[in-house]
Amino acid sequence: MDLHSAVENDTNIITVNANRIDAGVAIQFKDAMRASAIDGPARVILDMSQVAFVDSSGLGAIVAAMKQLGGGHNIELAALTPDVDKVFRLTRMDSIFVIHTDMEQATSTRQAG
Amino acid sequence: MTSPLRPDPLFSRQFSASDAAVRILLAELRGWLTCLGMDEDICGSVEIVMAEALNNIVEHAYSGAGKGLVDVSVTQQTAQLSFTIRDEGQPMPGLRLPDNQLPDANGPLAELPEGGFGWFLIHHLTRQLSYERQGDQNLICFEIATNNASKV
């Protein structure tokens, strides 16, 4: 699972360089997220613009990624593609994660609290 | 021959149950739907539902063994797509479909659900959902509305 991490303005911007987060790569995603975020800033923005599809295993892996970082990091999501957005909305996980329309909105928004 | 005698368009595949085979199947199915001129929104719902149903077969009916036959057939009818999925794996617990319930996400961070979303998505995005154990096979059938004929 190819994740690219870049720290800007004390924010860790992690780009998912993959077309899918599904059952076949859920565990690799979770492990790669830990490696990319654990030693970085508390604020993490996950750029999802290249991810066309997330199944419930992938969704679970995104939740697991946030849980394994504990309370010390907060993962926000940005640029969900239509099918991914649908999965987040239907499962109401859009109320658990801060979701930004695109990366421009994400990086111009300072995290409250 | 005119259209009343033309059979409904059919997508039919048999494959060995693995994560990789599910990915290929989903891509082929999406390609077929796109060729039929389906809306992206409907293509998305189909892919979500089929991913969940087939992942469930790979992980549970065949216990993640990476093999076991799965038969998928999809027909396009006037205002819906009709789906049939067969496998020869373990039966559903209690010989019934899992509940249509979202896991509770109101607790603290450490208790957020990491699973249990799949059957909720299937129930939510389909109609006429049914499960039957036939001999040593599981049979799941459902429909997804396309409303191509009656779009507002």
Coordinates of C-alpha atoms in Angstrom, one line a residue:
Chain A
M1 CA 0.0 0.0 0.0
D2 CA 1.7 3.2 -1.2
L3 CA 1.1 6.2 1.1
H4 CA 3.0 9.4 0.6
S5 CA 3.4 11.6 3.7
A6 CA 4.4 15.3 3.6
V7 CA 4.4 17.6 6.6
E8 CA 3.2 21.2 5.9
N9 CA 2.3 23.8 8.5
D10 CA 2.4 21.2 11.3
T11 CA -0.1 19.0 9.4
N12 CA 0.8 15.6 8.1
I13 CA -0.7 15.3 4.6
I14 CA -0.9 11.6 3.7
T15 CA -1.8 10.9 0.0
V16 CA -3.2 7.4 -0.7
N17 CA -1.6 6.4 -4.0
A18 CA -4.0 3.5 -4.7
N19 CA -7.2 3.1 -6.6
R20 CA -8.9 1.0 -3.9
I21 CA -8.9 0.3 -0.1
D22 CA -10.6 -3.0 0.0
A23 CA -10.5 -6.4 1.8
G24 CA -7.3 -7.4 -0.1
V25 CA -5.3 -4.4 1.2
A26 CA -7.1 -3.4 4.5
I27 CA -4.3 -4.7 6.8
Q28 CA -1.5 -3.3 4.7
F29 CA -3.3 0.1 4.7
K30 CA -3.7 0.1 8.5
D31 CA 0.0 -0.8 9.0
A32 CA 1.2 1.8 6.4
M33 CA -1.0 4.5 8.1
R34 CA 0.7 3.7 11.4
A35 CA 4.1 4.0 9.9
S36 CA 3.2 7.3 8.1
A37 CA 1.6 9.0 11.1
I38 CA 2.9 7.7 14.4
D39 CA 5.9 10.1 14.6
G40 CA 4.3 13.0 12.8
P41 CA 2.1 16.0 13.8
A42 CA -1.2 15.4 15.6
R43 CA -3.2 16.7 12.6
V44 CA -3.4 14.2 9.8
I45 CA -5.2 14.9 6.5
L46 CA -5.8 11.8 4.3
D47 CA -6.0 12.8 0.6
M48 CA -8.4 10.3 -0.8
S49 CA -8.7 11.8 -4.3
Q50 CA -7.1 8.8 -6.1
V51 CA -9.3 6.2 -4.2
A52 CA -12.2 5.3 -6.4
F53 CA -13.6 2.6 -4.1
V54 CA -13.7 1.6 -0.4
D55 CA -15.5 -1.5 0.8
S56 CA -16.5 -2.1 4.4
S57 CA -13.2 -3.8 5.1
G58 CA -11.4 -0.7 3.9
L59 CA -13.8 1.5 5.9
G60 CA -13.0 -0.6 9.0
A61 CA -9.3 -0.2 8.2
I62 CA -9.6 3.6 8.2
V63 CA -11.4 3.5 11.5
A64 CA -8.8 1.1 12.9
A65 CA -6.0 3.4 11.7
M66 CA -7.5 6.3 13.7
K67 CA -8.0 4.0 16.8
Q68 CA -4.4 2.6 16.8
L69 CA -3.0 6.1 16.8
G70 CA -4.9 6.7 20.1
G71 CA -6.1 10.2 21.1
G72 CA -2.7 11.7 20.1
H73 CA -3.6 12.1 16.4
N74 CA -6.7 13.1 14.6
I75 CA -7.3 11.9 11.0
E76 CA -9.4 14.1 8.7
L77 CA -10.4 13.0 5.2
A78 CA -10.3 15.0 2.1
A79 CA -11.5 14.7 -1.6
L80 CA -13.7 11.7 -1.3
T81 CA -14.7 10.3 -4.7
P82 CA -18.5 9.6 -5.3
D83 CA -18.6 5.9 -4.4
V84 CA -16.4 6.4 -1.3
D85 CA -18.5 9.3 -0.2
K86 CA -21.6 7.1 -0.5
V87 CA -20.1 4.4 1.8
F88 CA -19.2 7.0 4.4
R89 CA -22.6 8.7 4.3
L90 CA -24.7 5.4 4.4
T91 CA -22.7 4.0 7.3
R92 CA -22.8 7.4 9.0
M93 CA -19.0 7.4 9.4
D94 CA -19.2 10.9 7.9
S95 CA -20.2 12.0 11.4
I96 CA -17.1 10.3 13.0
F97 CA -14.5 11.9 10.6
V98 CA -14.0 15.5 9.6
I99 CA -14.5 15.4 5.9
H100 CA -13.2 18.1 3.5
T101 CA -14.5 18.6 0.0
D102 CA -11.0 18.9 -1.4
M103 CA -7.4 19.4 -0.4
E104 CA -7.6 23.2 -0.8
Q105 CA -10.5 23.3 1.7
A106 CA -8.7 20.9 4.1
T107 CA -5.4 22.9 4.2
S108 CA -7.1 26.3 4.5
T109 CA -9.2 25.1 7.5
R110 CA -7.5 25.2 10.8
Q111 CA -8.6 22.4 13.1
A112 CA -10.8 23.6 15.9
G113 CA -9.9 22.5 19.4
Chain B
M1 CA -36.3 -9.9 -34.8
T2 CA -37.7 -7.1 -32.7
S3 CA -37.0 -6.3 -29.1
P4 CA -39.8 -8.3 -27.4
L5 CA -38.0 -11.5 -28.4
R6 CA -34.6 -10.3 -27.4
P7 CA -33.4 -11.9 -24.2
D8 CA -32.5 -9.6 -21.2
P9 CA -28.8 -8.7 -21.2
L10 CA -26.9 -11.1 -19.0
F11 CA -23.6 -11.0 -17.1
S12 CA -22.5 -14.4 -15.9
R13 CA -19.3 -15.5 -14.4
Q14 CA -17.9 -18.4 -12.4
F15 CA -14.8 -17.9 -10.4
S16 CA -12.7 -19.2 -7.5
A17 CA -13.3 -17.3 -4.3
S18 CA -10.4 -15.0 -3.4
D19 CA -9.9 -11.3 -2.8
A20 CA -8.0 -10.9 -6.1
A21 CA -10.8 -12.7 -8.1
V22 CA -13.5 -10.5 -6.4
R23 CA -11.6 -7.4 -7.6
I24 CA -11.5 -8.7 -11.2
L25 CA -15.1 -9.6 -11.1
L26 CA -16.1 -6.2 -9.8
A27 CA -14.1 -4.5 -12.6
E28 CA -15.7 -6.7 -15.3
L29 CA -19.2 -6.1 -13.9
R30 CA -18.7 -2.4 -13.8
G31 CA -17.4 -2.4 -17.4
W32 CA -20.6 -4.3 -18.4
L33 CA -22.8 -1.8 -16.6
T34 CA -21.0 1.1 -18.2
C35 CA -21.5 -0.5 -21.7
L36 CA -25.2 -0.7 -20.9
G37 CA -25.2 3.0 -20.2
M38 CA -25.9 2.8 -16.5
D39 CA -25.6 5.9 -14.3
E40 CA -22.4 6.2 -12.3
D41 CA -24.5 6.3 -9.2
I42 CA -26.1 2.9 -9.9
C43 CA -22.7 1.4 -10.9
G44 CA -21.4 2.6 -7.5
S45 CA -24.3 1.0 -5.6
V46 CA -23.8 -2.3 -7.6
E47 CA -20.1 -2.4 -6.8
I48 CA -20.6 -1.6 -3.1
V49 CA -23.3 -4.4 -2.8
M50 CA -21.4 -7.0 -4.8
A51 CA -18.1 -6.3 -3.0
E52 CA -19.8 -6.9 0.4
A53 CA -21.7 -10.0 -0.7
L54 CA -18.6 -11.5 -2.4
N55 CA -16.2 -10.6 0.4
N56 CA -18.6 -12.3 2.8
I57 CA -18.4 -15.5 0.7
V58 CA -14.6 -15.3 0.6
E59 CA -14.2 -14.6 4.3
H60 CA -17.0 -16.6 5.9
A61 CA -18.6 -19.2 3.6
Y62 CA -15.2 -20.3 2.4
S63 CA -13.4 -19.2 5.6
G64 CA -10.7 -17.3 3.7
A65 CA -9.3 -20.5 2.2
G66 CA -8.7 -18.6 -1.1
K67 CA -10.7 -21.2 -3.1
G68 CA -14.2 -22.5 -3.6
L69 CA -16.6 -21.8 -6.6
V70 CA -18.8 -18.7 -6.8
D71 CA -21.4 -18.2 -9.5
V72 CA -22.6 -14.7 -10.3
S73 CA -25.4 -13.8 -12.7
V74 CA -26.9 -10.4 -13.4
T75 CA -29.7 -9.6 -15.8
Q76 CA -30.8 -6.2 -16.9
Q77 CA -34.6 -5.9 -16.9
T78 CA -36.8 -2.9 -17.6
A79 CA -36.3 -0.9 -14.4
Q80 CA -33.9 -3.1 -12.4
L81 CA -30.9 -5.3 -12.3
S82 CA -31.5 -8.8 -10.9
F83 CA -28.7 -10.6 -9.1
T84 CA -28.1 -14.2 -8.2
I85 CA -25.0 -15.4 -6.3
R86 CA -24.3 -19.1 -5.6
D87 CA -21.5 -20.7 -3.5
E88 CA -20.8 -24.1 -2.1
G89 CA -19.4 -22.9 1.3
Q90 CA -20.6 -23.0 4.8
P91 CA -24.3 -21.9 5.3
M92 CA -25.2 -18.6 6.9
P93 CA -25.4 -18.8 10.7
G94 CA -28.9 -19.7 11.6
L95 CA -29.7 -20.2 7.9
R96 CA -30.8 -16.6 7.7
L97 CA -29.5 -13.3 6.5
P98 CA -27.6 -11.1 9.0
D99 CA -29.6 -8.2 10.4
N100 CA -30.0 -4.9 8.8
Q101 CA -28.3 -2.9 11.6
L102 CA -25.6 -0.4 11.7
P103 CA -23.0 -1.0 14.5
D104 CA -23.1 1.5 17.3
A105 CA -20.7 4.4 16.7
N106 CA -21.7 6.5 19.7
G107 CA -19.0 5.3 22.1
P108 CA -15.5 6.6 22.7
L109 CA -12.7 6.4 20.1
A110 CA -11.4 3.0 21.3
E111 CA -14.9 1.5 20.9
L112 CA -15.6 2.7 17.4
P113 CA -16.8 -0.2 15.1
E114 CA -14.3 -1.6 12.6
G115 CA -16.7 -3.9 10.9
G116 CA -20.4 -4.9 10.7
F117 CA -21.1 -2.4 7.9
G118 CA -21.4 -4.9 5.1
W119 CA -24.9 -6.3 5.5
F120 CA -26.3 -2.9 6.4
L121 CA -25.0 -1.6 3.0
I122 CA -26.4 -4.7 1.2
H123 CA -29.9 -4.3 2.8
H124 CA -29.9 -0.6 2.3
L125 CA -29.0 -0.6 -1.4
T126 CA -31.1 -3.6 -2.6
R127 CA -34.7 -4.8 -2.6
Q128 CA -36.2 -8.3 -2.6
L129 CA -33.1 -9.5 -0.8
S130 CA -33.4 -13.3 -0.1
Y131 CA -31.2 -16.1 1.1
E132 CA -31.8 -19.8 0.7
R133 CA -29.8 -23.0 1.5
Q134 CA -30.3 -25.4 -1.4
G135 CA -28.6 -28.7 -0.7
D136 CA -24.9 -27.8 -0.2
Q137 CA -25.2 -24.4 -1.9
N138 CA -26.0 -20.9 -0.6
L139 CA -28.2 -18.8 -2.9
I140 CA -28.5 -15.1 -2.5
C141 CA -30.8 -13.1 -4.7
F142 CA -31.7 -9.4 -4.8
E143 CA -32.6 -6.5 -7.1
I144 CA -31.2 -3.0 -7.6
A145 CA -33.6 -0.5 -9.1
T146 CA -32.3 1.4 -12.2
N147 CA -35.4 3.4 -13.0
N148 CA -34.1 4.1 -16.4
A149 CA -37.6 4.1 -17.8
S150 CA -39.1 6.5 -15.2
K151 CA -36.4 9.0 -14.4
V152 CA -37.8 12.3 -13.1

